[in-house]
Amino acid sequence: MKTLKFENGDQMDAIGLGTWKSEKGEVAKAVKVALNNGYKHIDCAATYGNEAEVGEAFAEVFGKGDIRREDVWVTSKLWNNAHKKEDVIPALKQTLKDLQLDYLDLYLIHWPVAFKPEVSFPEKADDFLSLEEVPLIETWKEMVKAKEQGLVKHIGVSNFSIEKLEELMKDTDHAPEMNQVELHPYLQQDKLLEFCSKNGINVTAYSPLGSGDRSDEMKADNEPSLLENPVINKIAKKHGASAGQILIKWSEQRGTAVIPKSTNEGRIKENLQSAGFQLDEEDLKQIADLDDHFRYVTGKFFEMEGNSYENIYND
Ligand code: A2P
């Protein structure tokens, strides 16, 4: 499998286990199955509501001693209600406590969107703080402090457009080391990838399989299915692979990390095996033609009349 490299020489396995939407009763088992079957990269976030269960799995697996903490890459993300400077490090410490870890490999600002501290998920415009009230650079400076304090090894962002990255980078010497964004054949984001590559920012692809297990409120009517796409399935047949494996391989082969979510033992194993074959030029050309700039996670749930957020992705 490919690895992503960081400036200090650290390396992250390209294929990791996603835990967004993994239910509390299932996520610990999923993480144990993953770690015991070769995954060395687990992607978490405070807002997924399941970090304490993920932490139980870490404690059990690392406690046994066959797999060492330092051989696994753990990412988590700062939720939108902890962007104020006094809230960043306490939120990180809560995540560390929940995950039963004393450091993270990577910590990301989850969205370029701020809520009031008491708001978990906004229902009205007044639940937000504007980026004038809590500038991203203020949050970022605390992320830098967290790194300096050794609480995290690397820092980055998620859901940032080129414009948002440029805005942040002009005010800091510490460029983000990662941008985690939605990426798959329907949303290939070539320009963002090129910008990140030029600026030494690694990229992680989320929702690589189309996140079909999102709640109905998050779904558009008649969303296109990635897993059922005929081109993807034709390529899968040709390689004796599953559609999921083609989608994961496509991201890995492109040089991004990719974090398919599964709580199913067979699919967790199958997804890691995506690294075991190569897509050829013809496959890549056919997949390139599938790009239609379609987003599953539109960010529209953060755009409310009367708040200052619109067109979060600048597209
Ligand atoms: P499950 O957890 O039952 O395996 P994404 O990573 O884009 O968010 O997609 C996650 C969704 O894709 C979940 O519904 C997950 O279901 C499903 N899934 C995960 N791996 C595969 C696979 N190899 N083939 C088909 N569906 C998969």
GROMACS .gro file of N, CA and C in nm, residues 23-184:
model
  486
   23GLU      N    1  -2.200   0.301   1.436
   23GLU     CA    2  -2.282   0.309   1.557
   23GLU      C    3  -2.202   0.270   1.681
   24LYS      N    4  -2.249   0.326   1.795
   24LYS     CA    5  -2.178   0.300   1.921
   24LYS      C    6  -2.159   0.150   1.950
   25GLY      N    7  -2.262   0.071   1.932
   25GLY     CA    8  -2.249  -0.071   1.963
   25GLY      C    9  -2.161  -0.147   1.865
   26GLU      N   10  -2.124  -0.085   1.755
   26GLU     CA   11  -2.053  -0.158   1.648
   26GLU      C   12  -1.911  -0.109   1.624
   27VAL      N   13  -1.884   0.017   1.665
   27VAL     CA   14  -1.758   0.078   1.621
   27VAL      C   15  -1.636   0.014   1.688
   28ALA      N   16  -1.650  -0.027   1.814
   28ALA     CA   17  -1.533  -0.085   1.883
   28ALA      C   18  -1.493  -0.214   1.812
   29LYS      N   19  -1.593  -0.293   1.777
   29LYS     CA   20  -1.564  -0.419   1.708
   29LYS      C   21  -1.499  -0.391   1.571
   30ALA      N   22  -1.552  -0.290   1.502
   30ALA     CA   23  -1.497  -0.257   1.370
   30ALA      C   24  -1.349  -0.217   1.382
   31VAL      N   25  -1.318  -0.136   1.483
   31VAL     CA   26  -1.179  -0.091   1.499
   31VAL      C   27  -1.089  -0.210   1.535
   32LYS      N   28  -1.140  -0.300   1.618
   32LYS     CA   29  -1.059  -0.419   1.655
   32LYS      C   30  -1.037  -0.508   1.532
   33VAL      N   31  -1.143  -0.531   1.456
   33VAL     CA   32  -1.129  -0.613   1.334
   33VAL      C   33  -1.026  -0.548   1.242
   34ALA      N   34  -1.036  -0.416   1.227
   34ALA     CA   35  -0.944  -0.346   1.136
   34ALA      C   36  -0.800  -0.361   1.184
   35LEU      N   37  -0.775  -0.329   1.310
   35LEU     CA   38  -0.636  -0.333   1.360
   35LEU      C   39  -0.581  -0.476   1.355
   36ASN      N   40  -0.666  -0.573   1.386
   36ASN     CA   41  -0.619  -0.711   1.386
   36ASN      C   42  -0.601  -0.769   1.246
   37ASN      N   43  -0.648  -0.694   1.146
   37ASN     CA   44  -0.633  -0.742   1.008
   37ASN      C   45  -0.547  -0.650   0.924
   38GLY      N   46  -0.464  -0.571   0.987
   38GLY     CA   47  -0.361  -0.499   0.913
   38GLY      C   48  -0.381  -0.350   0.893
   39TYR      N   49  -0.497  -0.295   0.933
   39TYR     CA   50  -0.511  -0.149   0.921
   39TYR      C   51  -0.416  -0.082   1.021
   40LYS      N   52  -0.353   0.026   0.974
   40LYS     CA   53  -0.265   0.103   1.062
   40LYS      C   54  -0.304   0.250   1.061
   41HIS      N   55  -0.428   0.277   1.027
   41HIS     CA   56  -0.475   0.415   1.013
   41HIS      C   57  -0.624   0.417   1.046
   42ILE      N   58  -0.659   0.491   1.153
   42ILE     CA   59  -0.800   0.501   1.194
   42ILE      C   60  -0.837   0.648   1.197
   43ASP      N   61  -0.950   0.681   1.132
   43ASP     CA   62  -0.993   0.820   1.124
   43ASP      C   63  -1.114   0.842   1.217
   44CYS      N   64  -1.100   0.939   1.307
   44CYS     CA   65  -1.204   0.964   1.408
   44CYS      C   66  -1.244   1.111   1.406
   45ALA      N   67  -1.345   1.145   1.486
   45ALA     CA   68  -1.379   1.286   1.508
   45ALA      C   69  -1.469   1.294   1.630
   46ALA      N   70  -1.455   1.404   1.704
   46ALA     CA   71  -1.537   1.422   1.824
   46ALA      C   72  -1.685   1.418   1.789
   47THR      N   73  -1.724   1.481   1.679
   47THR     CA   74  -1.866   1.491   1.647
   47THR      C   75  -1.928   1.358   1.604
   48TYR      N   76  -1.847   1.257   1.577
   48TYR     CA   77  -1.907   1.128   1.540
   48TYR      C   78  -1.973   1.062   1.661
   49GLY      N   79  -1.945   1.115   1.781
   49GLY     CA   80  -2.015   1.068   1.901
   49GLY      C   81  -1.975   0.929   1.946
   50ASN      N   82  -1.865   0.878   1.896
   50ASN     CA   83  -1.829   0.738   1.928
   50ASN      C   84  -1.681   0.723   1.969
   51GLU      N   85  -1.616   0.837   2.003
   51GLU     CA   86  -1.472   0.825   2.033
   51GLU      C   87  -1.446   0.743   2.159
   52ALA      N   88  -1.537   0.746   2.255
   52ALA     CA   89  -1.514   0.667   2.378
   52ALA      C   90  -1.512   0.517   2.344
   53GLU      N   91  -1.598   0.476   2.250
   53GLU     CA   92  -1.600   0.333   2.210
   53GLU      C   93  -1.476   0.300   2.128
   54VAL      N   94  -1.435   0.391   2.044
   54VAL     CA   95  -1.310   0.368   1.967
   54VAL      C   96  -1.195   0.354   2.067
   55GLY      N   97  -1.198   0.438   2.171
   55GLY     CA   98  -1.094   0.434   2.275
   55GLY      C   99  -1.090   0.300   2.347
   56GLU      N  100  -1.207   0.241   2.371
   56GLU     CA  101  -1.208   0.108   2.435
   56GLU      C  102  -1.137   0.006   2.347
   57ALA      N  103  -1.161   0.016   2.218
   57ALA     CA  104  -1.095  -0.077   2.124
   57ALA      C  105  -0.943  -0.055   2.126
   58PHE      N  106  -0.901   0.071   2.124
   58PHE     CA  107  -0.757   0.100   2.128
   58PHE      C  108  -0.696   0.042   2.255
   59ALA      N  109  -0.763   0.066   2.369
   59ALA     CA  110  -0.708   0.021   2.498
   59ALA      C  111  -0.691  -0.131   2.495
   60GLU      N  112  -0.793  -0.199   2.440
   60GLU     CA  113  -0.786  -0.346   2.439
   60GLU      C  114  -0.675  -0.395   2.346
   61VAL      N  115  -0.671  -0.342   2.226
   61VAL     CA  116  -0.572  -0.390   2.128
   61VAL      C  117  -0.430  -0.353   2.171
   62PHE      N  118  -0.408  -0.227   2.208
   62PHE     CA  119  -0.271  -0.186   2.245
   62PHE      C  120  -0.232  -0.251   2.378
   63GLY      N  121  -0.332  -0.275   2.464
   63GLY     CA  122  -0.305  -0.338   2.594
   63GLY      C  123  -0.252  -0.480   2.578
   64LYS      N  124  -0.300  -0.549   2.474
   64LYS     CA  125  -0.255  -0.688   2.450
   64LYS      C  126  -0.109  -0.692   2.409
   65GLY      N  127  -0.064  -0.586   2.344
   65GLY     CA  128   0.079  -0.574   2.314
   65GLY      C  129   0.123  -0.625   2.178
   66ASP      N  130   0.034  -0.692   2.102
   66ASP     CA  131   0.076  -0.742   1.969
   66ASP      C  132   0.089  -0.625   1.871
   67ILE      N  133   0.004  -0.525   1.888
   67ILE     CA  134   0.007  -0.408   1.800
   67ILE      C  135   0.041  -0.289   1.888
   68ARG      N  136   0.142  -0.212   1.843
   68ARG     CA  137   0.187  -0.101   1.926
   68ARG      C  138   0.118   0.029   1.885
   69ARG      N  139   0.086   0.111   1.983
   69ARG     CA  140   0.024   0.242   1.956
   69ARG      C  141   0.102   0.318   1.849
   70GLU      N  142   0.235   0.317   1.861
   70GLU     CA  143   0.315   0.401   1.771
   70GLU      C  144   0.315   0.349   1.627
   71ASP      N  145   0.263   0.229   1.606
   71ASP     CA  146   0.256   0.177   1.469
   71ASP      C  147   0.121   0.207   1.402
   72VAL      N  148   0.033   0.275   1.474
   72VAL     CA  149  -0.099   0.307   1.418
   72VAL      C  150  -0.114   0.459   1.407
   73TRP      N  151  -0.170   0.503   1.296
   73TRP     CA  152  -0.191   0.647   1.273
   73TRP      C  153  -0.335   0.680   1.316
   74VAL      N  154  -0.348   0.769   1.413
   74VAL     CA  155  -0.482   0.807   1.459
   74VAL      C  156  -0.506   0.956   1.431
   75THR      N  157  -0.614   0.980   1.359
   75THR     CA  158  -0.657   1.118   1.326
   75THR      C  159  -0.785   1.149   1.403
   76SER      N  160  -0.798   1.272   1.452
   76SER     CA  161  -0.928   1.318   1.501
   76SER      C  162  -0.947   1.464   1.459
   77LYS      N  163  -1.066   1.516   1.493
   77LYS     CA  164  -1.101   1.650   1.441
   77LYS      C  165  -1.170   1.735   1.548
   78LEU      N  166  -1.134   1.862   1.544
   78LEU     CA  167  -1.189   1.961   1.635
   78LEU      C  168  -1.329   2.000   1.588
   79TRP      N  169  -1.429   1.987   1.677
   79TRP     CA  170  -1.565   2.021   1.633
   79TRP      C  171  -1.586   2.173   1.628
   80ASN      N  172  -1.687   2.210   1.553
   80ASN     CA  173  -1.712   2.351   1.521
   80ASN      C  174  -1.747   2.437   1.643
   81ASN      N  175  -1.783   2.374   1.754
   81ASN     CA  176  -1.820   2.453   1.872
   81ASN      C  177  -1.701   2.479   1.965
   82ALA      N  178  -1.581   2.445   1.918
   82ALA     CA  179  -1.463   2.465   2.003
   82ALA      C  180  -1.355   2.544   1.929
   83HIS      N  181  -1.398   2.637   1.843
   83HIS     CA  182  -1.302   2.716   1.764
   83HIS      C  183  -1.240   2.831   1.843
   84LYS      N  184  -1.305   2.872   1.953
   84LYS     CA  185  -1.249   2.986   2.028
   84LYS      C  186  -1.117   2.944   2.091
   85LYS      N  187  -1.026   3.040   2.105
   85LYS     CA  188  -0.890   2.999   2.142
   85LYS      C  189  -0.885   2.924   2.274
   86GLU      N  190  -0.973   2.959   2.367
   86GLU     CA  191  -0.968   2.892   2.498
   86GLU      C  192  -1.031   2.752   2.493
   87ASP      N  193  -1.097   2.719   2.382
   87ASP     CA  194  -1.168   2.591   2.376
   87ASP      C  195  -1.095   2.482   2.297
   88VAL      N  196  -0.992   2.521   2.220
   88VAL     CA  197  -0.931   2.423   2.128
   88VAL      C  198  -0.858   2.312   2.205
   89ILE      N  199  -0.768   2.352   2.293
   89ILE     CA  200  -0.688   2.248   2.361
   89ILE      C  201  -0.774   2.165   2.458
   90PRO      N  202  -0.869   2.227   2.531
   90PRO     CA  203  -0.959   2.142   2.612
   90PRO      C  204  -1.037   2.040   2.526
   91ALA      N  205  -1.083   2.081   2.408
   91ALA     CA  206  -1.156   1.986   2.322
   91ALA      C  207  -1.063   1.872   2.279
   92LEU      N  208  -0.941   1.907   2.246
   92LEU     CA  209  -0.843   1.804   2.207
   92LEU      C  210  -0.817   1.710   2.325
   93LYS      N  211  -0.804   1.766   2.443
   93LYS     CA  212  -0.778   1.680   2.560
   93LYS      C  213  -0.895   1.586   2.587
   94GLN      N  214  -1.017   1.633   2.562
   94GLN     CA  215  -1.133   1.544   2.578
   94GLN      C  216  -1.126   1.429   2.477
   95THR      N  217  -1.088   1.461   2.354
   95THR     CA  218  -1.075   1.356   2.252
   95THR      C  219  -0.967   1.255   2.294
   96LEU      N  220  -0.855   1.307   2.345
   96LEU     CA  221  -0.747   1.215   2.388
   96LEU      C  222  -0.796   1.126   2.501
   97LYS      N  223  -0.873   1.185   2.592
   97LYS     CA  224  -0.925   1.107   2.705
   97LYS      C  225  -1.021   0.998   2.652
   98ASP      N  226  -1.110   1.039   2.563
   98ASP     CA  227  -1.207   0.943   2.508
   98ASP      C  228  -1.136   0.832   2.431
   99LEU      N  229  -1.034   0.870   2.354
   99LEU     CA  230  -0.963   0.768   2.274
   99LEU      C  231  -0.861   0.689   2.356
  100GLN      N  232  -0.844   0.730   2.482
  100GLN     CA  233  -0.746   0.667   2.573
  100GLN      C  234  -0.604   0.670   2.513
  101LEU      N  235  -0.570   0.787   2.460
  101LEU     CA  236  -0.438   0.805   2.398
  101LEU      C  237  -0.368   0.925   2.462
  102ASP      N  238  -0.236   0.930   2.456
  102ASP     CA  239  -0.171   1.050   2.507
  102ASP      C  240  -0.123   1.143   2.395
  103TYR      N  241  -0.138   1.101   2.271
  103TYR     CA  242  -0.116   1.193   2.159
  103TYR      C  243  -0.196   1.146   2.039
  104LEU      N  244  -0.222   1.239   1.947
  104LEU     CA  245  -0.281   1.203   1.817
  104LEU      C  246  -0.173   1.217   1.711
  105ASP      N  247  -0.185   1.141   1.605
  105ASP     CA  248  -0.093   1.160   1.492
  105ASP      C  249  -0.133   1.282   1.411
  106LEU      N  250  -0.262   1.308   1.404
  106LEU     CA  251  -0.310   1.419   1.320
  106LEU      C  252  -0.438   1.475   1.380
  107TYR      N  253  -0.444   1.608   1.391
  107TYR     CA  254  -0.565   1.674   1.440
  107TYR      C  255  -0.606   1.778   1.337
  108LEU      N  256  -0.734   1.777   1.302
  108LEU     CA  257  -0.784   1.864   1.194
  108LEU      C  258  -0.891   1.959   1.245
  109ILE      N  259  -0.894   2.081   1.193
  109ILE     CA  260  -1.012   2.167   1.211
  109ILE      C  261  -1.119   2.107   1.119
  110HIS      N  262  -1.231   2.061   1.176
  110HIS     CA  263  -1.326   1.979   1.100
  110HIS      C  264  -1.393   2.056   0.985
  111TRP      N  265  -1.429   2.184   1.013
  111TRP     CA  266  -1.495   2.267   0.910
  111TRP      C  267  -1.453   2.413   0.928
  112PRO      N  268  -1.451   2.488   0.822
  112PRO     CA  269  -1.427   2.632   0.836
  112PRO      C  270  -1.556   2.704   0.878
  113VAL      N  271  -1.614   2.656   0.984
  113VAL     CA  272  -1.745   2.703   1.033
  113VAL      C  273  -1.740   2.700   1.186
  114ALA      N  274  -1.788   2.807   1.251
  114ALA     CA  275  -1.784   2.809   1.398
  114ALA      C  276  -1.925   2.819   1.457
  115PHE      N  277  -1.947   2.741   1.564
  115PHE     CA  278  -2.073   2.748   1.639
  115PHE      C  279  -2.044   2.808   1.776
  116LYS      N  280  -2.148   2.849   1.842
  116LYS     CA  281  -2.134   2.888   1.983
  116LYS      C  282  -2.097   2.764   2.064
  117PRO      N  283  -2.020   2.781   2.172
  117PRO     CA  284  -1.968   2.666   2.245
  117PRO      C  285  -2.075   2.567   2.294
  118GLU      N  286  -2.194   2.618   2.326
  118GLU     CA  287  -2.297   2.528   2.382
  118GLU      C  288  -2.375   2.454   2.272
  119VAL      N  289  -2.343   2.479   2.147
  119VAL     CA  290  -2.422   2.422   2.036
  119VAL      C  291  -2.349   2.301   1.976
  120SER      N  292  -2.414   2.185   1.979
  120SER     CA  293  -2.351   2.068   1.915
  120SER      C  294  -2.382   2.068   1.766
  121PHE      N  295  -2.510   2.091   1.736
  121PHE     CA  296  -2.547   2.101   1.596
  121PHE      C  297  -2.650   2.213   1.582
  122PRO      N  298  -2.626   2.310   1.494
  122PRO     CA  299  -2.708   2.431   1.491
  122PRO      C  300  -2.848   2.407   1.437
  123GLU      N  301  -2.942   2.483   1.495
  123GLU     CA  302  -3.080   2.476   1.445
  123GLU      C  303  -3.126   2.609   1.389
  124LYS      N  304  -3.053   2.716   1.431
  124LYS     CA  305  -3.093   2.850   1.386
  124LYS      C  306  -2.970   2.937   1.366
  125ALA      N  307  -2.989   3.047   1.295
  125ALA     CA  308  -2.874   3.134   1.260
  125ALA      C  309  -2.797   3.179   1.383
  126ASP      N  310  -2.868   3.201   1.492
  126ASP     CA  311  -2.806   3.252   1.614
  126ASP      C  312  -2.712   3.149   1.682
  127ASP      N  313  -2.716   3.025   1.636
  127ASP     CA  314  -2.629   2.922   1.696
  127ASP      C  315  -2.485   2.932   1.645
  128PHE      N  316  -2.464   3.015   1.545
  128PHE     CA  317  -2.330   3.024   1.483
  128PHE      C  318  -2.250   3.141   1.538
  129LEU      N  319  -2.120   3.132   1.522
  129LEU     CA  320  -2.032   3.247   1.537
  129LEU      C  321  -1.977   3.273   1.397
  130SER      N  322  -1.961   3.398   1.363
  130SER     CA  323  -1.908   3.426   1.230
  130SER      C  324  -1.756   3.411   1.232
  131LEU      N  325  -1.697   3.403   1.113
  131LEU     CA  326  -1.550   3.393   1.105
  131LEU      C  327  -1.484   3.529   1.132
  132GLU      N  328  -1.565   3.634   1.142
  132GLU     CA  329  -1.511   3.762   1.191
  132GLU      C  330  -1.499   3.754   1.343
  133GLU      N  331  -1.598   3.692   1.407
  133GLU     CA  332  -1.594   3.680   1.554
  133GLU      C  333  -1.486   3.583   1.599
  134VAL      N  334  -1.475   3.471   1.529
  134VAL     CA  335  -1.371   3.371   1.563
  134VAL      C  336  -1.295   3.338   1.435
  135PRO      N  337  -1.195   3.417   1.402
  135PRO     CA  338  -1.122   3.392   1.277
  135PRO      C  339  -1.052   3.255   1.279
  136LEU      N  340  -1.045   3.195   1.162
  136LEU     CA  341  -0.981   3.062   1.154
  136LEU      C  342  -0.836   3.068   1.203
  137ILE      N  343  -0.771   3.180   1.182
  137ILE     CA  344  -0.631   3.190   1.223
  137ILE      C  345  -0.617   3.181   1.376
  138GLU      N  346  -0.719   3.230   1.447
  138GLU     CA  347  -0.716   3.220   1.594
  138GLU      C  348  -0.723   3.072   1.637
  139THR      N  349  -0.810   2.999   1.573
  139THR     CA  350  -0.821   2.855   1.600
  139THR      C  351  -0.691   2.784   1.560
  140TRP      N  352  -0.639   2.823   1.444
  140TRP     CA  353  -0.519   2.757   1.392
  140TRP      C  354  -0.399   2.775   1.485
  141LYS      N  355  -0.386   2.897   1.541
  141LYS     CA  356  -0.272   2.921   1.631
  141LYS      C  357  -0.276   2.826   1.751
  142GLU      N  358  -0.395   2.789   1.795
  142GLU     CA  359  -0.407   2.692   1.905
  142GLU      C  360  -0.371   2.551   1.858
  143MET      N  361  -0.402   2.522   1.733
  143MET     CA  362  -0.363   2.393   1.676
  143MET      C  363  -0.210   2.383   1.675
  144VAL      N  364  -0.145   2.495   1.637
  144VAL     CA  365   0.002   2.498   1.635
  144VAL      C  366   0.055   2.476   1.777
  145LYS      N  367  -0.010   2.539   1.876
  145LYS     CA  368   0.033   2.521   2.015
  145LYS      C  369   0.019   2.374   2.057
  146ALA      N  370  -0.090   2.312   2.015
  146ALA     CA  371  -0.113   2.171   2.051
  146ALA      C  372   0.001   2.085   1.997
  147LYS      N  373   0.047   2.120   1.877
  147LYS     CA  374   0.159   2.045   1.817
  147LYS      C  375   0.287   2.073   1.897
  148GLU      N  376   0.308   2.198   1.930
  148GLU     CA  377   0.429   2.232   2.005
  148GLU      C  378   0.430   2.165   2.142
  149GLN      N  379   0.312   2.145   2.198
  149GLN     CA  380   0.303   2.080   2.330
  149GLN      C  381   0.313   1.928   2.320
  150GLY      N  382   0.319   1.875   2.199
  150GLY     CA  383   0.333   1.730   2.183
  150GLY      C  384   0.203   1.653   2.198
  151LEU      N  385   0.090   1.726   2.200
  151LEU     CA  386  -0.039   1.657   2.211
  151LEU      C  387  -0.078   1.594   2.077
  152VAL      N  388  -0.025   1.652   1.970
  152VAL     CA  389  -0.050   1.599   1.835
  152VAL      C  390   0.079   1.609   1.754
  153LYS      N  391   0.096   1.514   1.663
  153LYS     CA  392   0.220   1.517   1.583
  153LYS      C  393   0.207   1.604   1.458
  154HIS      N  394   0.085   1.608   1.404
  154HIS     CA  395   0.063   1.684   1.281
  154HIS      C  396  -0.072   1.754   1.290
  155ILE      N  397  -0.083   1.866   1.218
  155ILE     CA  398  -0.209   1.941   1.221
  155ILE      C  399  -0.254   1.976   1.080
  156GLY      N  400  -0.385   1.984   1.066
  156GLY     CA  401  -0.439   2.015   0.934
  156GLY      C  402  -0.583   2.061   0.944
  157VAL      N  403  -0.651   2.054   0.830
  157VAL     CA  404  -0.787   2.106   0.820
  157VAL      C  405  -0.872   2.006   0.741
  158SER      N  406  -1.001   2.034   0.738
  158SER     CA  407  -1.092   1.949   0.662
  158SER      C  408  -1.198   2.040   0.600
  159ASN      N  409  -1.244   2.004   0.484
  159ASN     CA  410  -1.348   2.080   0.415
  159ASN      C  411  -1.304   2.223   0.381
  160PHE      N  412  -1.175   2.242   0.356
  160PHE     CA  413  -1.125   2.375   0.319
  160PHE      C  414  -1.112   2.384   0.167
  161SER      N  415  -1.165   2.492   0.109
  161SER     CA  416  -1.147   2.522  -0.034
  161SER      C  417  -1.008   2.583  -0.054
  162ILE      N  418  -0.968   2.600  -0.179
  162ILE     CA  419  -0.841   2.667  -0.209
  162ILE      C  420  -0.841   2.807  -0.145
  163GLU      N  421  -0.952   2.878  -0.158
  163GLU     CA  422  -0.960   3.015  -0.102
  163GLU      C  423  -0.937   3.013   0.049
  164LYS      N  424  -1.000   2.919   0.117
  164LYS     CA  425  -0.986   2.912   0.263
  164LYS      C  426  -0.843   2.875   0.302
  165LEU      N  427  -0.782   2.786   0.225
  165LEU     CA  428  -0.643   2.749   0.253
  165LEU      C  429  -0.551   2.869   0.234
  166GLU      N  430  -0.573   2.941   0.124
  166GLU     CA  431  -0.488   3.059   0.096
  166GLU      C  432  -0.501   3.163   0.206
  167GLU      N  433  -0.625   3.183   0.249
  167GLU     CA  434  -0.653   3.283   0.353
  167GLU      C  435  -0.578   3.248   0.482
  168LEU      N  436  -0.581   3.120   0.515
  168LEU     CA  437  -0.514   3.076   0.639
  168LEU      C  438  -0.362   3.084   0.624
  169MET      N  439  -0.314   3.042   0.508
  169MET     CA  440  -0.169   3.031   0.490
  169MET      C  441  -0.099   3.167   0.483
  170LYS      N  442  -0.174   3.270   0.444
  170LYS     CA  443  -0.107   3.401   0.435
  170LYS      C  444  -0.074   3.456   0.575
  171ASP      N  445  -0.140   3.403   0.678
  171ASP     CA  446  -0.120   3.456   0.813
  171ASP      C  447  -0.039   3.366   0.905
  172THR      N  448   0.021   3.261   0.851
  172THR     CA  449   0.093   3.168   0.940
  172THR      C  450   0.215   3.109   0.869
  173ASP      N  451   0.315   3.075   0.948
  173ASP     CA  452   0.430   3.003   0.892
  173ASP      C  453   0.406   2.853   0.896
  174HIS      N  454   0.297   2.812   0.962
  174HIS     CA  455   0.269   2.669   0.977
  174HIS      C  456   0.154   2.631   0.884
  175ALA      N  457   0.187   2.596   0.760
  175ALA     CA  458   0.081   2.557   0.666
  175ALA      C  459   0.017   2.427   0.715
  176PRO      N  460  -0.113   2.408   0.686
  176PRO     CA  461  -0.176   2.281   0.721
  176PRO      C  462  -0.101   2.165   0.652
  177GLU      N  463  -0.090   2.055   0.722
  177GLU     CA  464  -0.020   1.939   0.665
  177GLU      C  465  -0.117   1.845   0.593
  178MET      N  466  -0.246   1.867   0.615
  178MET     CA  467  -0.348   1.780   0.555
  178MET      C  468  -0.474   1.860   0.529
  179ASN      N  469  -0.542   1.827   0.420
  179ASN     CA  470  -0.679   1.875   0.399
  179ASN      C  471  -0.762   1.752   0.371
  180GLN      N  472  -0.859   1.725   0.457
  180GLN     CA  473  -0.946   1.609   0.435
  180GLN      C  474  -1.077   1.657   0.374
  181VAL      N  475  -1.106   1.608   0.255
  181VAL     CA  476  -1.223   1.657   0.181
  181VAL      C  477  -1.296   1.541   0.114
  182GLU      N  478  -1.418   1.569   0.071
  182GLU     CA  479  -1.492   1.469  -0.006
  182GLU      C  480  -1.425   1.451  -0.143
  183LEU      N  481  -1.395   1.330  -0.176
  183LEU     CA  482  -1.327   1.300  -0.304
  183LEU      C  483  -1.368   1.161  -0.353
  184HIS      N  484  -1.412   1.156  -0.475
  184HIS     CA  485  -1.448   1.027  -0.537
  184HIS      C  486  -1.467   1.053  -0.687
   0.00000   0.00000   0.00000
